[in-house]
């Protein structure tokens, strides 16, 4: 029988492991669920995704500030937000194989017992769905008892609502304004899967934008557009992105309208980020439960009111996965096929690789000097002197390095290096004194047109 061909996801998972993007967590002990660690290139990729998000959502705007709140908050937070009572997914059990499955995802899941495919195909009867709360419980302090129960946050958003008054007082901002944060969230997903798409521990990038209620609709439209364009500006293929409005049955308990930015993954369309209208649900409930007035006082109109909230909420791991999938190409060349990741240079883990053409005549020493100059200009670099130059280029294509800088005889004689571009494979001669500004311009001016 012919061996089954690896799928696109198989190839990406394998590349991620082999080249140091993403490893299965606790692998030497057999792993733990669908949990992953980020290796040297993965951590750079994720850092760039977060920097690009922070830059667009916070640094570039005068109306958004940042926050870093605690993962473990007073448990009343989650009673008040509705998570203790309602943050559940429907779960079914198989009476034969004892598998547990998310009832609303049955069509996409597999039975652990082979050769059966879908849950229930092992011959077992599935139970009626029951609600399973996704929050991880823990205990705070040295005594374990009902009084010490706390939760790992299932979203970063609540930390923002709890700090609304403090930020308002110290920042002198007034609605419309936003508070953003990036950090870990935890959900005890019934069936995690599709690599880092759905995991139990993940990072979120969220922003709560507080607006006068009358301005709700215009800001909802603003943030849907801004967040959609951010993905396209960072190189994601527009034809694989769409905005989808939730219908009434799909809306979360706190939301009056939500739009998902969806990407067409190899396993189908899936949510990449959500933009939700949360109204005054959270501020009003936390005000009532805590007894602290979280209304905003407008000194001009002398009105005191709860601002409405527009929330763009994305997952950093899902963003990194999307950048990886969208960038991946097996490009047919005249003589062979090259694997290349067409990352936007602002997202690529390594900006420039530096090579001496040969390992002699002072080229390695000059290449090391040039690499140090690029590092001093805060570029991420990689030095490589092993193997033929063509092979070294290909190794960098496979991890998405947009520029390779080669030191040769001309560098020593005339201070010129060769810059080789990943997407077009074109080469240019550049004066070493102009290399930093040349690469800076190339990063800034990169566009999808230069993708092959
Ligand atoms: N504060 C709103 C909120 O948390 P959400 O749609 O549940 O909304 C926001 O989550 C984003 O977080 C999602 O669009 C997704 O990118 C990411 N996310 C949610 N659950 C995840 C999981 N189990 N694994 C990875 N990312 C997840």
GROMACS .gro file of C-alpha atoms and ligand atoms in nm:
model
  479
    1UNK     CA    1   0.000   0.000   0.000
    2UNK     CA    2   0.128   0.348  -0.088
    3UNK     CA    3   0.251   0.548   0.212
    4UNK     CA    4   0.011   0.836   0.294
    5UNK     CA    5   0.154   1.173   0.187
    6UNK     CA    6   0.220   1.423   0.468
    7UNK     CA    7  -0.040   1.699   0.486
    8UNK     CA    8   0.050   2.069   0.495
    9UNK     CA    9  -0.003   2.065   0.873
   10UNK     CA   10   0.228   1.759   0.906
   11UNK     CA   11   0.496   1.947   0.712
   12UNK     CA   12   0.464   2.260   0.924
   13UNK     CA   13   0.471   2.067   1.252
   14UNK     CA   14   0.781   1.881   1.134
   15UNK     CA   15   0.958   2.199   1.015
   16UNK     CA   16   0.877   2.369   1.346
   17UNK     CA   17   1.036   2.084   1.543
   18UNK     CA   18   1.338   2.035   1.315
   19UNK     CA   19   1.432   2.402   1.286
   20UNK     CA   20   1.355   2.510   1.643
   21UNK     CA   21   1.026   2.697   1.619
   22UNK     CA   22   0.797   2.480   1.833
   23UNK     CA   23   0.859   2.159   2.033
   24UNK     CA   24   0.611   1.928   2.209
   25UNK     CA   25   0.626   2.022   2.580
   26UNK     CA   26   0.777   1.776   2.831
   27UNK     CA   27   0.859   1.551   2.539
   28UNK     CA   28   1.113   1.340   2.731
   29UNK     CA   29   0.826   1.234   2.960
   30UNK     CA   30   0.588   1.161   2.672
   31UNK     CA   31   0.438   1.512   2.649
   32UNK     CA   32   0.128   1.650   2.820
   33UNK     CA   33  -0.186   1.687   2.614
   34UNK     CA   34  -0.156   1.927   2.324
   35UNK     CA   35   0.105   2.148   2.497
   36UNK     CA   36   0.403   2.311   2.325
   37UNK     CA   37   0.726   2.496   2.399
   38UNK     CA   38   0.876   2.761   2.172
   39UNK     CA   39   1.237   2.708   2.062
   40UNK     CA   40   1.494   2.973   1.964
   41UNK     CA   41   1.325   3.070   1.634
   42UNK     CA   42   0.970   3.030   1.769
   43UNK     CA   43   1.033   3.261   2.059
   44UNK     CA   44   1.167   3.528   1.819
   45UNK     CA   45   0.865   3.480   1.592
   46UNK     CA   46   0.625   3.520   1.882
   47UNK     CA   47   0.817   3.820   2.019
   48UNK     CA   48   0.787   3.993   1.681
   49UNK     CA   49   0.416   3.918   1.656
   50UNK     CA   50   0.368   4.070   2.001
   51UNK     CA   51   0.588   4.372   1.919
   52UNK     CA   52   0.398   4.434   1.595
   53UNK     CA   53   0.065   4.411   1.780
   54UNK     CA   54   0.180   4.634   2.066
   55UNK     CA   55   0.326   4.885   1.827
   56UNK     CA   56   0.004   4.913   1.626
   57UNK     CA   57  -0.242   4.898   1.917
   58UNK     CA   58  -0.052   5.093   2.186
   59UNK     CA   59   0.269   5.273   2.082
   60UNK     CA   60   0.139   5.424   1.760
   61UNK     CA   61  -0.177   5.561   1.926
   62UNK     CA   62  -0.228   5.842   2.176
   63UNK     CA   63  -0.554   5.688   2.302
   64UNK     CA   64  -0.437   5.344   2.427
   65UNK     CA   65  -0.215   5.257   2.726
   66UNK     CA   66  -0.076   4.924   2.844
   67UNK     CA   67  -0.123   4.705   3.150
   68UNK     CA   68   0.021   4.382   3.292
   69UNK     CA   69  -0.221   4.237   3.547
   70UNK     CA   70  -0.191   3.924   3.763
   71UNK     CA   71  -0.288   3.581   3.633
   72UNK     CA   72  -0.448   3.486   3.966
   73UNK     CA   73  -0.706   3.745   4.077
   74UNK     CA   74  -0.954   3.743   4.363
   75UNK     CA   75  -1.199   3.460   4.274
   76UNK     CA   76  -1.490   3.703   4.305
   77UNK     CA   77  -1.365   3.840   3.973
   78UNK     CA   78  -1.478   3.524   3.795
   79UNK     CA   79  -1.805   3.491   3.986
   80UNK     CA   80  -1.895   3.846   3.888
   81UNK     CA   81  -1.781   3.815   3.525
   82UNK     CA   82  -2.003   3.510   3.478
   83UNK     CA   83  -1.717   3.266   3.417
   84UNK     CA   84  -1.779   3.046   3.725
   85UNK     CA   85  -2.140   2.989   3.622
   86UNK     CA   86  -2.117   3.003   3.246
   87UNK     CA   87  -1.769   2.953   3.100
   88UNK     CA   88  -1.850   2.602   2.984
   89UNK     CA   89  -1.838   2.385   2.674
   90UNK     CA   90  -2.073   2.090   2.611
   91UNK     CA   91  -1.896   1.757   2.667
   92UNK     CA   92  -1.989   1.397   2.579
   93UNK     CA   93  -1.823   1.073   2.694
   94UNK     CA   94  -1.789   0.752   2.496
   95UNK     CA   95  -1.912   0.463   2.714
   96UNK     CA   96  -1.676   0.215   2.541
   97UNK     CA   97  -1.338   0.383   2.482
   98UNK     CA   98  -1.388   0.641   2.763
   99UNK     CA   99  -1.289   0.923   2.524
  100UNK     CA  100  -1.422   1.268   2.611
  101UNK     CA  101  -1.520   1.504   2.331
  102UNK     CA  102  -1.646   1.857   2.282
  103UNK     CA  103  -2.003   1.793   2.166
  104UNK     CA  104  -2.013   2.087   1.923
  105UNK     CA  105  -1.688   1.974   1.752
  106UNK     CA  106  -1.770   1.603   1.705
  107UNK     CA  107  -1.744   1.628   1.325
  108UNK     CA  108  -1.379   1.744   1.349
  109UNK     CA  109  -1.260   1.505   1.623
  110UNK     CA  110  -1.123   1.152   1.611
  111UNK     CA  111  -1.185   0.850   1.832
  112UNK     CA  112  -0.869   0.740   2.019
  113UNK     CA  113  -0.946   0.376   1.929
  114UNK     CA  114  -0.817   0.283   1.582
  115UNK     CA  115  -0.921   0.207   1.309
  116UNK     CA  116  -1.236   0.403   1.399
  117UNK     CA  117  -1.236   0.762   1.280
  118UNK     CA  118  -1.506   0.977   1.443
  119UNK     CA  119  -1.618   0.966   1.811
  120UNK     CA  120  -1.864   0.680   1.852
  121UNK     CA  121  -1.729   0.477   1.557
  122UNK     CA  122  -1.552   0.242   1.802
  123UNK     CA  123  -1.902   0.109   1.870
  124UNK     CA  124  -1.947   0.296   2.197
  125UNK     CA  125  -2.254   0.495   2.286
  126UNK     CA  126  -2.203   0.869   2.345
  127UNK     CA  127  -2.360   1.018   2.659
  128UNK     CA  128  -2.591   1.319   2.651
  129UNK     CA  129  -2.389   1.648   2.646
  130UNK     CA  130  -2.321   1.807   2.985
  131UNK     CA  131  -2.157   2.139   3.073
  132UNK     CA  132  -1.788   2.135   3.154
  133UNK     CA  133  -1.632   2.448   3.311
  134UNK     CA  134  -1.308   2.541   3.135
  135UNK     CA  135  -1.141   2.728   3.421
  136UNK     CA  136  -0.834   2.577   3.588
  137UNK     CA  137  -0.868   2.572   3.966
  138UNK     CA  138  -0.580   2.613   4.208
  139UNK     CA  139  -0.526   2.696   4.575
  140UNK     CA  140  -0.372   3.013   4.711
  141UNK     CA  141  -0.157   2.986   5.025
  142UNK     CA  142  -0.046   2.683   5.224
  143UNK     CA  143  -0.396   2.566   5.327
  144UNK     CA  144  -0.606   2.370   5.080
  145UNK     CA  145  -0.978   2.421   5.139
  146UNK     CA  146  -1.283   2.574   4.983
  147UNK     CA  147  -1.174   2.916   5.114
  148UNK     CA  148  -0.842   2.902   4.928
  149UNK     CA  149  -0.977   2.813   4.580
  150UNK     CA  150  -0.864   3.047   4.303
  151UNK     CA  151  -0.858   3.029   3.923
  152UNK     CA  152  -0.599   3.078   3.652
  153UNK     CA  153  -0.743   3.353   3.431
  154UNK     CA  154  -0.925   3.226   3.120
  155UNK     CA  155  -0.892   3.571   2.954
  156UNK     CA  156  -0.672   3.874   3.021
  157UNK     CA  157  -0.967   4.112   2.982
  158UNK     CA  158  -1.096   4.097   3.341
  159UNK     CA  159  -0.763   4.229   3.477
  160UNK     CA  160  -0.823   4.537   3.263
  161UNK     CA  161  -1.173   4.595   3.402
  162UNK     CA  162  -1.047   4.559   3.760
  163UNK     CA  163  -0.785   4.828   3.695
  164UNK     CA  164  -1.013   5.063   3.500
  165UNK     CA  165  -1.043   5.318   3.783
  166UNK     CA  166  -0.670   5.317   3.866
  167UNK     CA  167  -0.570   5.367   3.502
  168UNK     CA  168  -0.830   5.641   3.458
  169UNK     CA  169  -0.694   5.826   3.762
  170UNK     CA  170  -0.324   5.801   3.674
  171UNK     CA  171  -0.338   5.845   3.296
  172UNK     CA  172  -0.577   6.140   3.269
  173UNK     CA  173  -0.736   5.972   2.967
  174UNK     CA  174  -1.107   6.002   2.906
  175UNK     CA  175  -1.339   5.794   2.687
  176UNK     CA  176  -1.283   5.708   2.411
  177UNK     CA  177  -0.960   5.539   2.525
  178UNK     CA  178  -0.822   5.187   2.556
  179UNK     CA  179  -0.620   4.963   2.789
  180UNK     CA  180  -0.422   4.681   2.627
  181UNK     CA  181  -0.243   4.378   2.761
  182UNK     CA  182  -0.060   4.071   2.638
  183UNK     CA  183  -0.030   3.769   2.863
  184UNK     CA  184  -0.097   3.404   2.932
  185UNK     CA  185  -0.448   3.268   2.969
  186UNK     CA  186  -0.555   2.916   3.064
  187UNK     CA  187  -0.853   2.705   2.958
  188UNK     CA  188  -0.901   2.339   3.038
  189UNK     CA  189  -1.011   2.268   2.679
  190UNK     CA  190  -1.193   1.934   2.644
  191UNK     CA  191  -1.031   1.861   2.309
  192UNK     CA  192  -0.729   2.078   2.235
  193UNK     CA  193  -0.576   2.024   1.892
  194UNK     CA  194  -0.457   2.140   1.552
  195UNK     CA  195  -0.107   2.209   1.687
  196UNK     CA  196  -0.097   2.548   1.867
  197UNK     CA  197  -0.440   2.651   1.735
  198UNK     CA  198  -0.617   2.524   2.047
  199UNK     CA  199  -0.412   2.460   2.360
  200UNK     CA  200  -0.479   2.476   2.732
  201UNK     CA  201  -0.216   2.739   2.802
  202UNK     CA  202  -0.185   3.022   2.549
  203UNK     CA  203  -0.109   3.389   2.515
  204UNK     CA  204  -0.369   3.652   2.441
  205UNK     CA  205  -0.334   4.006   2.306
  206UNK     CA  206  -0.643   4.196   2.415
  207UNK     CA  207  -0.755   4.557   2.432
  208UNK     CA  208  -1.061   4.702   2.600
  209UNK     CA  209  -1.162   5.029   2.434
  210UNK     CA  210  -1.394   5.238   2.656
  211UNK     CA  211  -1.632   5.466   2.467
  212UNK     CA  212  -1.933   5.691   2.536
  213UNK     CA  213  -2.232   5.460   2.466
  214UNK     CA  214  -2.350   5.678   2.176
  215UNK     CA  215  -2.017   5.616   1.996
  216UNK     CA  216  -2.035   5.235   2.026
  217UNK     CA  217  -2.120   5.159   1.663
  218UNK     CA  218  -1.858   5.383   1.504
  219UNK     CA  219  -1.579   5.242   1.723
  220UNK     CA  220  -1.694   4.885   1.656
  221UNK     CA  221  -1.657   4.953   1.286
  222UNK     CA  222  -1.321   5.126   1.343
  223UNK     CA  223  -1.167   4.834   1.531
  224UNK     CA  224  -1.300   4.567   1.294
  225UNK     CA  225  -1.132   4.750   1.006
  226UNK     CA  226  -0.808   4.833   1.189
  227UNK     CA  227  -0.755   4.478   1.313
  228UNK     CA  228  -0.840   4.318   0.977
  229UNK     CA  229  -0.597   4.549   0.796
  230UNK     CA  230  -0.321   4.472   1.050
  231UNK     CA  231  -0.302   4.112   0.927
  232UNK     CA  232  -0.290   4.219   0.562
  233UNK     CA  233  -0.026   4.485   0.635
  234UNK     CA  234   0.185   4.210   0.795
  235UNK     CA  235   0.170   3.990   0.487
  236UNK     CA  236  -0.128   3.756   0.541
  237UNK     CA  237  -0.300   3.665   0.212
  238UNK     CA  238  -0.623   3.870   0.188
  239UNK     CA  239  -0.803   3.588   0.005
  240UNK     CA  240  -0.755   3.361   0.310
  241UNK     CA  241  -0.898   3.615   0.556
  242UNK     CA  242  -1.259   3.709   0.619
  243UNK     CA  243  -1.469   3.897   0.874
  244UNK     CA  244  -1.771   3.704   0.997
  245UNK     CA  245  -2.046   3.850   1.216
  246UNK     CA  246  -2.182   3.620   1.489
  247UNK     CA  247  -2.549   3.540   1.475
  248UNK     CA  248  -2.754   3.589   1.793
  249UNK     CA  249  -2.723   3.225   1.907
  250UNK     CA  250  -2.343   3.240   1.891
  251UNK     CA  251  -2.291   3.557   2.095
  252UNK     CA  252  -2.111   3.532   2.432
  253UNK     CA  253  -2.317   3.616   2.741
  254UNK     CA  254  -2.162   3.966   2.761
  255UNK     CA  255  -2.186   4.064   2.396
  256UNK     CA  256  -2.444   4.242   2.177
  257UNK     CA  257  -2.237   4.205   1.857
  258UNK     CA  258  -1.914   4.021   1.768
  259UNK     CA  259  -1.719   3.982   1.446
  260UNK     CA  260  -1.452   3.715   1.403
  261UNK     CA  261  -1.149   3.764   1.183
  262UNK     CA  262  -1.122   3.415   1.035
  263UNK     CA  263  -0.840   3.251   0.844
  264UNK     CA  264  -0.870   2.959   0.603
  265UNK     CA  265  -0.650   2.701   0.781
  266UNK     CA  266  -0.563   2.367   0.620
  267UNK     CA  267  -0.830   2.223   0.855
  268UNK     CA  268  -1.095   2.481   0.751
  269UNK     CA  269  -1.197   2.838   0.837
  270UNK     CA  270  -1.122   2.920   1.200
  271UNK     CA  271  -1.128   3.215   1.440
  272UNK     CA  272  -0.806   3.410   1.458
  273UNK     CA  273  -0.932   3.711   1.652
  274UNK     CA  274  -1.267   3.839   1.775
  275UNK     CA  275  -1.390   4.199   1.799
  276UNK     CA  276  -1.674   4.219   2.048
  277UNK     CA  277  -1.917   4.483   2.176
  278UNK     CA  278  -1.916   4.412   2.551
  279UNK     CA  279  -2.139   4.711   2.640
  280UNK     CA  280  -2.111   4.812   3.009
  281UNK     CA  281  -2.161   4.450   3.119
  282UNK     CA  282  -1.829   4.406   3.301
  283UNK     CA  283  -1.785   4.752   3.457
  284UNK     CA  284  -2.145   4.758   3.581
  285UNK     CA  285  -2.123   4.410   3.733
  286UNK     CA  286  -1.786   4.469   3.901
  287UNK     CA  287  -1.919   4.801   4.038
  288UNK     CA  288  -2.219   4.632   4.188
  289UNK     CA  289  -2.028   4.334   4.329
  290UNK     CA  290  -1.736   4.531   4.473
  291UNK     CA  291  -1.924   4.840   4.585
  292UNK     CA  292  -1.664   5.056   4.406
  293UNK     CA  293  -1.812   5.306   4.163
  294UNK     CA  294  -1.654   5.235   3.826
  295UNK     CA  295  -1.849   5.500   3.635
  296UNK     CA  296  -1.667   5.775   3.450
  297UNK     CA  297  -1.746   6.134   3.550
  298UNK     CA  298  -1.748   6.368   3.252
  299UNK     CA  299  -1.646   6.711   3.387
  300UNK     CA  300  -1.797   6.889   3.088
  301UNK     CA  301  -2.145   6.740   3.086
  302UNK     CA  302  -2.134   6.665   3.463
  303UNK     CA  303  -2.264   6.320   3.372
  304UNK     CA  304  -2.154   5.999   3.543
  305UNK     CA  305  -2.182   5.689   3.325
  306UNK     CA  306  -2.044   5.341   3.253
  307UNK     CA  307  -1.852   5.352   2.924
  308UNK     CA  308  -1.932   5.084   2.665
  309UNK     CA  309  -1.649   4.854   2.561
  310UNK     CA  310  -1.523   4.744   2.220
  311UNK     CA  311  -1.280   4.454   2.258
  312UNK     CA  312  -1.038   4.326   1.993
  313UNK     CA  313  -0.910   3.994   2.137
  314UNK     CA  314  -0.659   3.773   1.959
  315UNK     CA  315  -0.443   3.472   2.045
  316UNK     CA  316  -0.069   3.520   1.999
  317UNK     CA  317  -0.004   3.148   1.937
  318UNK     CA  318  -0.283   3.141   1.679
  319UNK     CA  319  -0.134   3.449   1.514
  320UNK     CA  320   0.213   3.285   1.504
  321UNK     CA  321   0.059   2.966   1.356
  322UNK     CA  322  -0.127   3.172   1.096
  323UNK     CA  323   0.191   3.356   0.995
  324UNK     CA  324   0.369   3.020   0.962
  325UNK     CA  325   0.096   2.856   0.753
  326UNK     CA  326   0.042   3.158   0.530
  327UNK     CA  327   0.415   3.203   0.469
  328UNK     CA  328   0.483   2.839   0.377
  329UNK     CA  329   0.553   2.755   0.013
  330UNK     CA  330   0.713   2.467  -0.174
  331UNK     CA  331   0.839   2.652  -0.477
  332UNK     CA  332   0.916   2.458  -0.794
  333UNK     CA  333   1.245   2.580  -0.942
  334UNK     CA  334   1.415   2.468  -1.262
  335UNK     CA  335   1.614   2.188  -1.100
  336UNK     CA  336   1.451   2.131  -0.765
  337UNK     CA  337   1.197   2.248  -0.510
  338UNK     CA  338   1.275   2.494  -0.235
  339UNK     CA  339   1.082   2.527   0.090
  340UNK     CA  340   1.044   2.892   0.178
  341UNK     CA  341   0.864   3.090   0.448
  342UNK     CA  342   0.764   3.428   0.300
  343UNK     CA  343   0.733   3.607   0.635
  344UNK     CA  344   0.697   3.983   0.636
  345UNK     CA  345   1.050   4.094   0.740
  346UNK     CA  346   0.904   4.259   1.053
  347UNK     CA  347   0.770   3.915   1.159
  348UNK     CA  348   1.064   3.698   1.044
  349UNK     CA  349   1.259   3.556   1.345
  350UNK     CA  350   1.597   3.638   1.187
  351UNK     CA  351   1.637   3.956   0.982
  352UNK     CA  352   1.972   3.885   0.819
  353UNK     CA  353   2.205   3.588   0.789
  354UNK     CA  354   2.573   3.670   0.736
  355UNK     CA  355   2.804   3.434   0.546
  356UNK     CA  356   3.169   3.440   0.441
  357UNK     CA  357   3.181   3.303   0.085
  358UNK     CA  358   3.470   3.076   0.184
  359UNK     CA  359   3.635   2.993   0.514
  360UNK     CA  360   3.965   3.167   0.434
  361UNK     CA  361   4.137   3.489   0.321
  362UNK     CA  362   4.004   3.685   0.618
  363UNK     CA  363   3.639   3.648   0.505
  364UNK     CA  364   3.510   3.484   0.827
  365UNK     CA  365   3.665   3.762   1.038
  366UNK     CA  366   3.512   4.039   0.819
  367UNK     CA  367   3.176   3.860   0.819
  368UNK     CA  368   3.182   3.843   1.200
  369UNK     CA  369   3.252   4.219   1.212
  370UNK     CA  370   2.959   4.293   0.980
  371UNK     CA  371   2.732   4.065   1.183
  372UNK     CA  372   2.831   4.255   1.499
  373UNK     CA  373   2.744   4.586   1.328
  374UNK     CA  374   2.398   4.455   1.238
  375UNK     CA  375   2.344   4.329   1.592
  376UNK     CA  376   2.449   4.670   1.730
  377UNK     CA  377   2.173   4.815   1.508
  378UNK     CA  378   1.930   4.581   1.694
  379UNK     CA  379   1.884   4.337   1.406
  380UNK     CA  380   1.852   3.965   1.474
  381UNK     CA  381   2.126   3.787   1.281
  382UNK     CA  382   2.262   3.440   1.217
  383UNK     CA  383   2.622   3.359   1.120
  384UNK     CA  384   2.694   3.051   0.909
  385UNK     CA  385   3.015   2.939   0.741
  386UNK     CA  386   2.932   2.570   0.690
  387UNK     CA  387   2.843   2.409   0.354
  388UNK     CA  388   2.818   2.552   0.002
  389UNK     CA  389   2.670   2.900  -0.029
  390UNK     CA  390   2.360   2.775  -0.216
  391UNK     CA  391   2.282   2.533   0.062
  392UNK     CA  392   2.324   2.804   0.323
  393UNK     CA  393   2.072   3.023   0.133
  394UNK     CA  394   1.822   2.737   0.126
  395UNK     CA  395   1.853   2.676   0.498
  396UNK     CA  396   1.764   3.040   0.560
  397UNK     CA  397   1.473   3.029   0.309
  398UNK     CA  398   1.324   2.743   0.509
  399UNK     CA  399   1.313   2.956   0.827
  400UNK     CA  400   1.204   3.272   0.647
  401UNK     CA  401   1.517   3.491   0.680
  402UNK     CA  402   1.446   3.774   0.433
  403UNK     CA  403   1.809   3.877   0.367
  404UNK     CA  404   2.140   3.694   0.337
  405UNK     CA  405   2.457   3.904   0.338
  406UNK     CA  406   2.763   3.742   0.181
  407UNK     CA  407   3.120   3.858   0.234
  408UNK     CA  408   3.352   3.780  -0.059
  409UNK     CA  409   3.672   3.906  -0.224
  410UNK     CA  410   3.505   4.238  -0.315
  411UNK     CA  411   3.424   4.304   0.048
  412UNK     CA  412   3.790   4.296   0.137
  413UNK     CA  413   3.899   4.494  -0.171
  414UNK     CA  414   3.612   4.742  -0.216
  415UNK     CA  415   3.394   4.716   0.096
  416UNK     CA  416   3.097   4.570  -0.095
  417UNK     CA  417   2.877   4.281   0.019
  418UNK     CA  418   2.617   4.079  -0.171
  419UNK     CA  419   2.261   4.100  -0.034
  420UNK     CA  420   2.046   3.810  -0.151
  421UNK     CA  421   1.666   3.851  -0.124
  422UNK     CA  422   1.467   3.549  -0.004
  423UNK     CA  423   1.151   3.599  -0.212
  424UNK     CA  424   1.299   3.691  -0.551
  425UNK     CA  425   1.641   3.526  -0.496
  426UNK     CA  426   1.787   3.838  -0.660
  427UNK     CA  427   2.126   3.960  -0.548
  428UNK     CA  428   2.253   4.316  -0.510
  429UNK     CA  429   2.589   4.470  -0.427
  430UNK     CA  430   2.572   4.706  -0.131
  431UNK     CA  431   2.846   4.920   0.030
  432UNK     CA  432   2.914   4.793   0.383
  433UNK     CA  433   2.878   5.147   0.523
  434UNK     CA  434   2.521   5.161   0.387
  435UNK     CA  435   2.416   4.808   0.481
  436UNK     CA  436   2.218   4.895   0.797
  437UNK     CA  437   2.012   5.168   0.629
  438UNK     CA  438   1.969   4.949   0.317
  439UNK     CA  439   1.823   4.664   0.527
  440UNK     CA  440   1.610   4.903   0.736
  441UNK     CA  441   1.458   5.043   0.415
  442UNK     CA  442   1.406   4.694   0.273
  443UNK     CA  443   1.217   4.586   0.589
  444UNK     CA  444   1.002   4.900   0.583
  445UNK     CA  445   0.926   4.887   0.211
  446UNK     CA  446   0.858   4.513   0.180
  447UNK     CA  447   0.524   4.446   0.019
  448UNK     CA  448   0.330   4.146  -0.099
  449UNK     CA  449   0.433   4.233  -0.454
  450UNK     CA  450   0.780   4.099  -0.378
  451UNK     CA  451   0.634   3.757  -0.294
  452UNK     CA  452   0.689   3.513  -0.576
  453LIG     N1  453  -1.174   3.834   2.616
  453LIG     C1  454  -1.244   3.774   2.506
  453LIG     C2  455  -1.195   3.640   2.473
  453LIG     O1  456  -1.117   3.582   2.547
  453LIG     P1  457  -1.212   3.449   2.297
  453LIG     O2  458  -1.271   3.450   2.159
  453LIG     O3  459  -1.254   3.344   2.389
  453LIG     O4  460  -1.243   3.594   2.355
  453LIG     C3  461  -0.984   3.546   2.210
  453LIG     O5  462  -1.054   3.447   2.284
  453LIG     C4  463  -0.878   3.481   2.124
  453LIG     O6  464  -0.791   3.401   2.204
  453LIG     C5  465  -0.931   3.387   2.017
  453LIG     O7  466  -0.969   3.457   1.900
  453LIG     C6  467  -0.811   3.298   1.990
  453LIG     O8  468  -0.722   3.359   1.899
  453LIG     C7  469  -0.745   3.292   2.127
  453LIG     N2  470  -0.778   3.165   2.195
  453LIG     C8  471  -0.891   3.136   2.263
  453LIG     N3  472  -0.886   3.010   2.312
  453LIG     C9  473  -0.767   2.957   2.273
  453LIG    C10  474  -0.703   2.831   2.292
  453LIG     N4  475  -0.758   2.735   2.364
  453LIG     N5  476  -0.580   2.812   2.237
  453LIG    C11  477  -0.520   2.911   2.166
  453LIG     N6  478  -0.576   3.032   2.146
  453LIG    C12  479  -0.698   3.056   2.198
   0.00000   0.00000   0.00000
